[in-house]
CSV table of C-alpha atoms in Angstrom, one decimal:
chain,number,residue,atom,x,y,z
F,1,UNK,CA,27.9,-23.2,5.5
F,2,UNK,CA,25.6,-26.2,6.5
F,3,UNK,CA,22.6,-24.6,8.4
F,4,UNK,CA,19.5,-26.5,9.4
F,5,UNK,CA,16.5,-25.7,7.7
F,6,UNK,CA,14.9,-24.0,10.4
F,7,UNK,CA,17.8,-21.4,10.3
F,8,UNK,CA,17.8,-20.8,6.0
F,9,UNK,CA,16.7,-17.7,6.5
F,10,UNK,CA,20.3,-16.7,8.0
F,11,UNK,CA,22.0,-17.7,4.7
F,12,UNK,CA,23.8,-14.5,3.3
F,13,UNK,CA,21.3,-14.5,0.1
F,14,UNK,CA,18.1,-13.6,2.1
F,15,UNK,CA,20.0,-10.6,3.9
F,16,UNK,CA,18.1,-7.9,1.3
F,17,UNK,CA,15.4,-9.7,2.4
F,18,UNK,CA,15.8,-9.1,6.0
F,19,UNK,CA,16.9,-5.6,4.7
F,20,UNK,CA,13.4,-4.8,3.0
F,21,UNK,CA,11.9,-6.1,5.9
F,22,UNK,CA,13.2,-4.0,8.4
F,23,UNK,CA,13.0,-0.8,5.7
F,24,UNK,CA,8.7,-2.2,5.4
F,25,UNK,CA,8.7,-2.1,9.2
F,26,UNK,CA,9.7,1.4,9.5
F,27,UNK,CA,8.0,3.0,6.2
F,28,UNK,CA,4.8,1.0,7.4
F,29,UNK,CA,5.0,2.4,10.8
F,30,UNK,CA,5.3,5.5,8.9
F,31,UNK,CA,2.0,5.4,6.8
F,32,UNK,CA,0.3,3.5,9.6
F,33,UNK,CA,1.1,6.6,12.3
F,34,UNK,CA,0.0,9.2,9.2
F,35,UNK,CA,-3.3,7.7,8.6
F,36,UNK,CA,-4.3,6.8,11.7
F,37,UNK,CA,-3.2,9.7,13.7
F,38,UNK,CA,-6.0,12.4,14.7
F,39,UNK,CA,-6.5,15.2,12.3
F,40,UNK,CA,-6.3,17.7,15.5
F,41,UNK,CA,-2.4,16.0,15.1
F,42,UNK,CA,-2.0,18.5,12.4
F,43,UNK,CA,-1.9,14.9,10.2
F,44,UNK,CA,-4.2,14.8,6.8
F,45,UNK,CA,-7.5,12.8,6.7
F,46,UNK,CA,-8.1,12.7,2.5
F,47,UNK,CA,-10.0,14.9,2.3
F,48,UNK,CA,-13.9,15.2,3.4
F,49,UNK,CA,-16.7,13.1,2.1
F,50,UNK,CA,-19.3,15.9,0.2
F,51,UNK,CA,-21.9,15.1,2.3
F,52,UNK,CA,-21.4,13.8,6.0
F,53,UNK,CA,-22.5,10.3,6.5
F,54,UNK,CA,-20.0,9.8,9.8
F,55,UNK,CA,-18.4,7.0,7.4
F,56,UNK,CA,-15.2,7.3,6.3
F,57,UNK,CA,-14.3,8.6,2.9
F,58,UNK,CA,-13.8,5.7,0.0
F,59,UNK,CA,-10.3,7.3,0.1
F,60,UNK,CA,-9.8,6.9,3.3
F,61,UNK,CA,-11.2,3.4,3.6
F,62,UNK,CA,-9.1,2.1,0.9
F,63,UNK,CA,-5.9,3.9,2.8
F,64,UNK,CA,-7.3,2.1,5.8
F,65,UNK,CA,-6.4,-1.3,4.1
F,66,UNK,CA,-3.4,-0.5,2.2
F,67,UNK,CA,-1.8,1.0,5.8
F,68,UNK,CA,-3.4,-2.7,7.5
F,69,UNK,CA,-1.5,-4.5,4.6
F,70,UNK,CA,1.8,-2.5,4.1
F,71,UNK,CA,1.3,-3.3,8.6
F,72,UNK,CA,1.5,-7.0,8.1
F,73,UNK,CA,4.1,-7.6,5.2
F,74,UNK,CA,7.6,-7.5,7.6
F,75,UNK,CA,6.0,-10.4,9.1
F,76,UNK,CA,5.0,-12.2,5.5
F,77,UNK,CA,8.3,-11.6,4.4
F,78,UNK,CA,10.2,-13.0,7.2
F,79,UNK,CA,7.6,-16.0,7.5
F,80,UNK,CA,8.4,-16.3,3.6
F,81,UNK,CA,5.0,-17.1,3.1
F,82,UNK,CA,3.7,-14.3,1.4
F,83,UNK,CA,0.0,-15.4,0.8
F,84,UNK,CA,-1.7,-13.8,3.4
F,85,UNK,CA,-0.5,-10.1,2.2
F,86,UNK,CA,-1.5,-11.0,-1.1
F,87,UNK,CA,-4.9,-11.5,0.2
F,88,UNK,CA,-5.1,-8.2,1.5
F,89,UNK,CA,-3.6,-7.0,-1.3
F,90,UNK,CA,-6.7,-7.9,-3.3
F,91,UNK,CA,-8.4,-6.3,-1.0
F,92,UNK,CA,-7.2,-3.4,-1.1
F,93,UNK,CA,-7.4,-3.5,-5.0
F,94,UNK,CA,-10.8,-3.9,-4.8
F,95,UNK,CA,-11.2,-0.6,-2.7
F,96,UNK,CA,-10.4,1.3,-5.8
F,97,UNK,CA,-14.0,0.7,-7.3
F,98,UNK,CA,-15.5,3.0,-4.5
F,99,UNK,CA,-13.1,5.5,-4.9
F,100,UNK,CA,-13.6,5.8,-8.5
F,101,UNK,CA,-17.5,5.6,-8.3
F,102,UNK,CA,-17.4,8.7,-5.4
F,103,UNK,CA,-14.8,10.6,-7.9
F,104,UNK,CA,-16.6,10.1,-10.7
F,105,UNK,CA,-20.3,11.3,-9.0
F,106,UNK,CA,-18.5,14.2,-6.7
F,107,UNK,CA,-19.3,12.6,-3.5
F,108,UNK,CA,-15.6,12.8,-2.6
F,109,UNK,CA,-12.9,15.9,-3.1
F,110,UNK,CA,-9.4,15.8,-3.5
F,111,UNK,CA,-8.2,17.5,-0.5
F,112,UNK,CA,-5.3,19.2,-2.8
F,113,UNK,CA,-5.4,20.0,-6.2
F,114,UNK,CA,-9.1,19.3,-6.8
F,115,UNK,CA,-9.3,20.4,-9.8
F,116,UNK,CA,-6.6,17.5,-11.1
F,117,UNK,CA,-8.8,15.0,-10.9
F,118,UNK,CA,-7.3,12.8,-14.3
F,119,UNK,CA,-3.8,13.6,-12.7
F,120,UNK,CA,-5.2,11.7,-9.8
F,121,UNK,CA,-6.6,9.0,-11.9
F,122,UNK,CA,-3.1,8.6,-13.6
F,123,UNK,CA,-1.4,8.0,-10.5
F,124,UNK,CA,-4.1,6.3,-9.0
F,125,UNK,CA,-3.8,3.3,-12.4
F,126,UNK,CA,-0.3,3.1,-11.6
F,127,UNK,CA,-0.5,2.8,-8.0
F,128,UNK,CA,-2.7,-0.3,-8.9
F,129,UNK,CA,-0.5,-1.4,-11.4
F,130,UNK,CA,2.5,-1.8,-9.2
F,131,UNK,CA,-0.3,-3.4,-6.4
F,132,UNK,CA,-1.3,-5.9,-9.0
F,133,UNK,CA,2.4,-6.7,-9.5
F,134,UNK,CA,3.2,-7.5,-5.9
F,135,UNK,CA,0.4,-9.4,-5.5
F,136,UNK,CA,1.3,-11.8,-8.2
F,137,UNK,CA,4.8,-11.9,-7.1
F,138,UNK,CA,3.2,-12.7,-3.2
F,139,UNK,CA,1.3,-15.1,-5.1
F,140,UNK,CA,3.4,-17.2,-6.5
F,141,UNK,CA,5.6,-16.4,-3.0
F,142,UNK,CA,8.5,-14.9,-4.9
F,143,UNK,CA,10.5,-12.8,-2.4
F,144,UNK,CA,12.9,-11.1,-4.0
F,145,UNK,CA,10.9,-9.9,-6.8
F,146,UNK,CA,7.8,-8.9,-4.0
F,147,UNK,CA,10.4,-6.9,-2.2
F,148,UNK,CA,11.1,-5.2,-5.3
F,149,UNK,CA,8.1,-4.6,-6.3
F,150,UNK,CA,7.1,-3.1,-2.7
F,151,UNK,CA,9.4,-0.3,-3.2
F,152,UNK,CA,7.6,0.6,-6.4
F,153,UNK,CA,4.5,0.6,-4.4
F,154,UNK,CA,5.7,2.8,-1.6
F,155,UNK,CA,7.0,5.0,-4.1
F,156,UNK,CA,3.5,5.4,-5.8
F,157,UNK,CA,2.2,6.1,-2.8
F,158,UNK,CA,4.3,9.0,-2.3
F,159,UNK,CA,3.9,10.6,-5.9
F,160,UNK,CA,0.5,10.8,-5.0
F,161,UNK,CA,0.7,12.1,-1.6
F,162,UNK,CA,2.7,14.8,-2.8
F,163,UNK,CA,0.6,16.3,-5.5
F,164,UNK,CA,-3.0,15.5,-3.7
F,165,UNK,CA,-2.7,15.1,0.4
């Protein structure tokens, strides 16, 4: 079928594209309603910083971008111009250094399972793992192989969830 370039996005290859895009849209609305909903919702909040500052948590800041992120990729994805996610991306890689540092010094508590903290370390390097390999897929602007590697990242996202939220 001879379709315009504006309309390439129609040709019957990028359909699991539109496919991921419309599963992102709805998982992200997911994780965006869970972390930003009130903790009076009977939602979770990671846990509580060990000493009240009024800040957020490093936990809960880093969530903050990944749920800003995982927000904007449907639209990266249909753009097919996946550099602006990667961005975030990054940024939301580089959260994990403040997580680690108020882990590692007790200012922040696992709100489940406390006492599993190199459990949560485990998941929390593979989490990162599959964040650094989207980002170099969104990169290099590869589509299919960001949209697979989104999934994994979802995924990890859930493993942790479930043993630690």
């Amino acid at each position: 079928m001879n379709l315009p370039s504006s309309f390439h996005f129609l040709r019957p290859g990028w359909w699991g594209v539109h496919l991921v895009a419309i599963a992102t849209v709805a998982g992200a609305g997911f994780v965006a309603g869970l972390h930003h909903a009130e903790p009076s919702a009977g939602h979770h909040d990671h846990g509580a910083p060990a000493a009240s500052t009024g800040a957020a948590n490093p936990v809960q800041a880093e969530m903050r971008l990944l749920s800003s992120a995982l927000a904007t990729a449907p639209a990266s994805f249909a753009a097919g111009d996946l550099r602006p996610f990667e961005h975030q991306l990054h940024a939301v890689h580089a959260a994990k250094e403040k997580t680690e540092e108020a882990l590692h010094h007790g200012t922040y508590r696992l709100p489940k399972n406390a006492d599993k903290l190199e459990r949560f370390a485990e998941l929390d390097r593979d989490f990162h793992a599959a964040l650094e390999k989207l980002a170099a897929h969104a990169a290099k602007n590869e589509l299919a192989a960001a949209a697979t590697a989104y999934g994994a990242v979802l995924g990890a996202c859930n493993g942790c969830h479930t043993e630690f939220r």
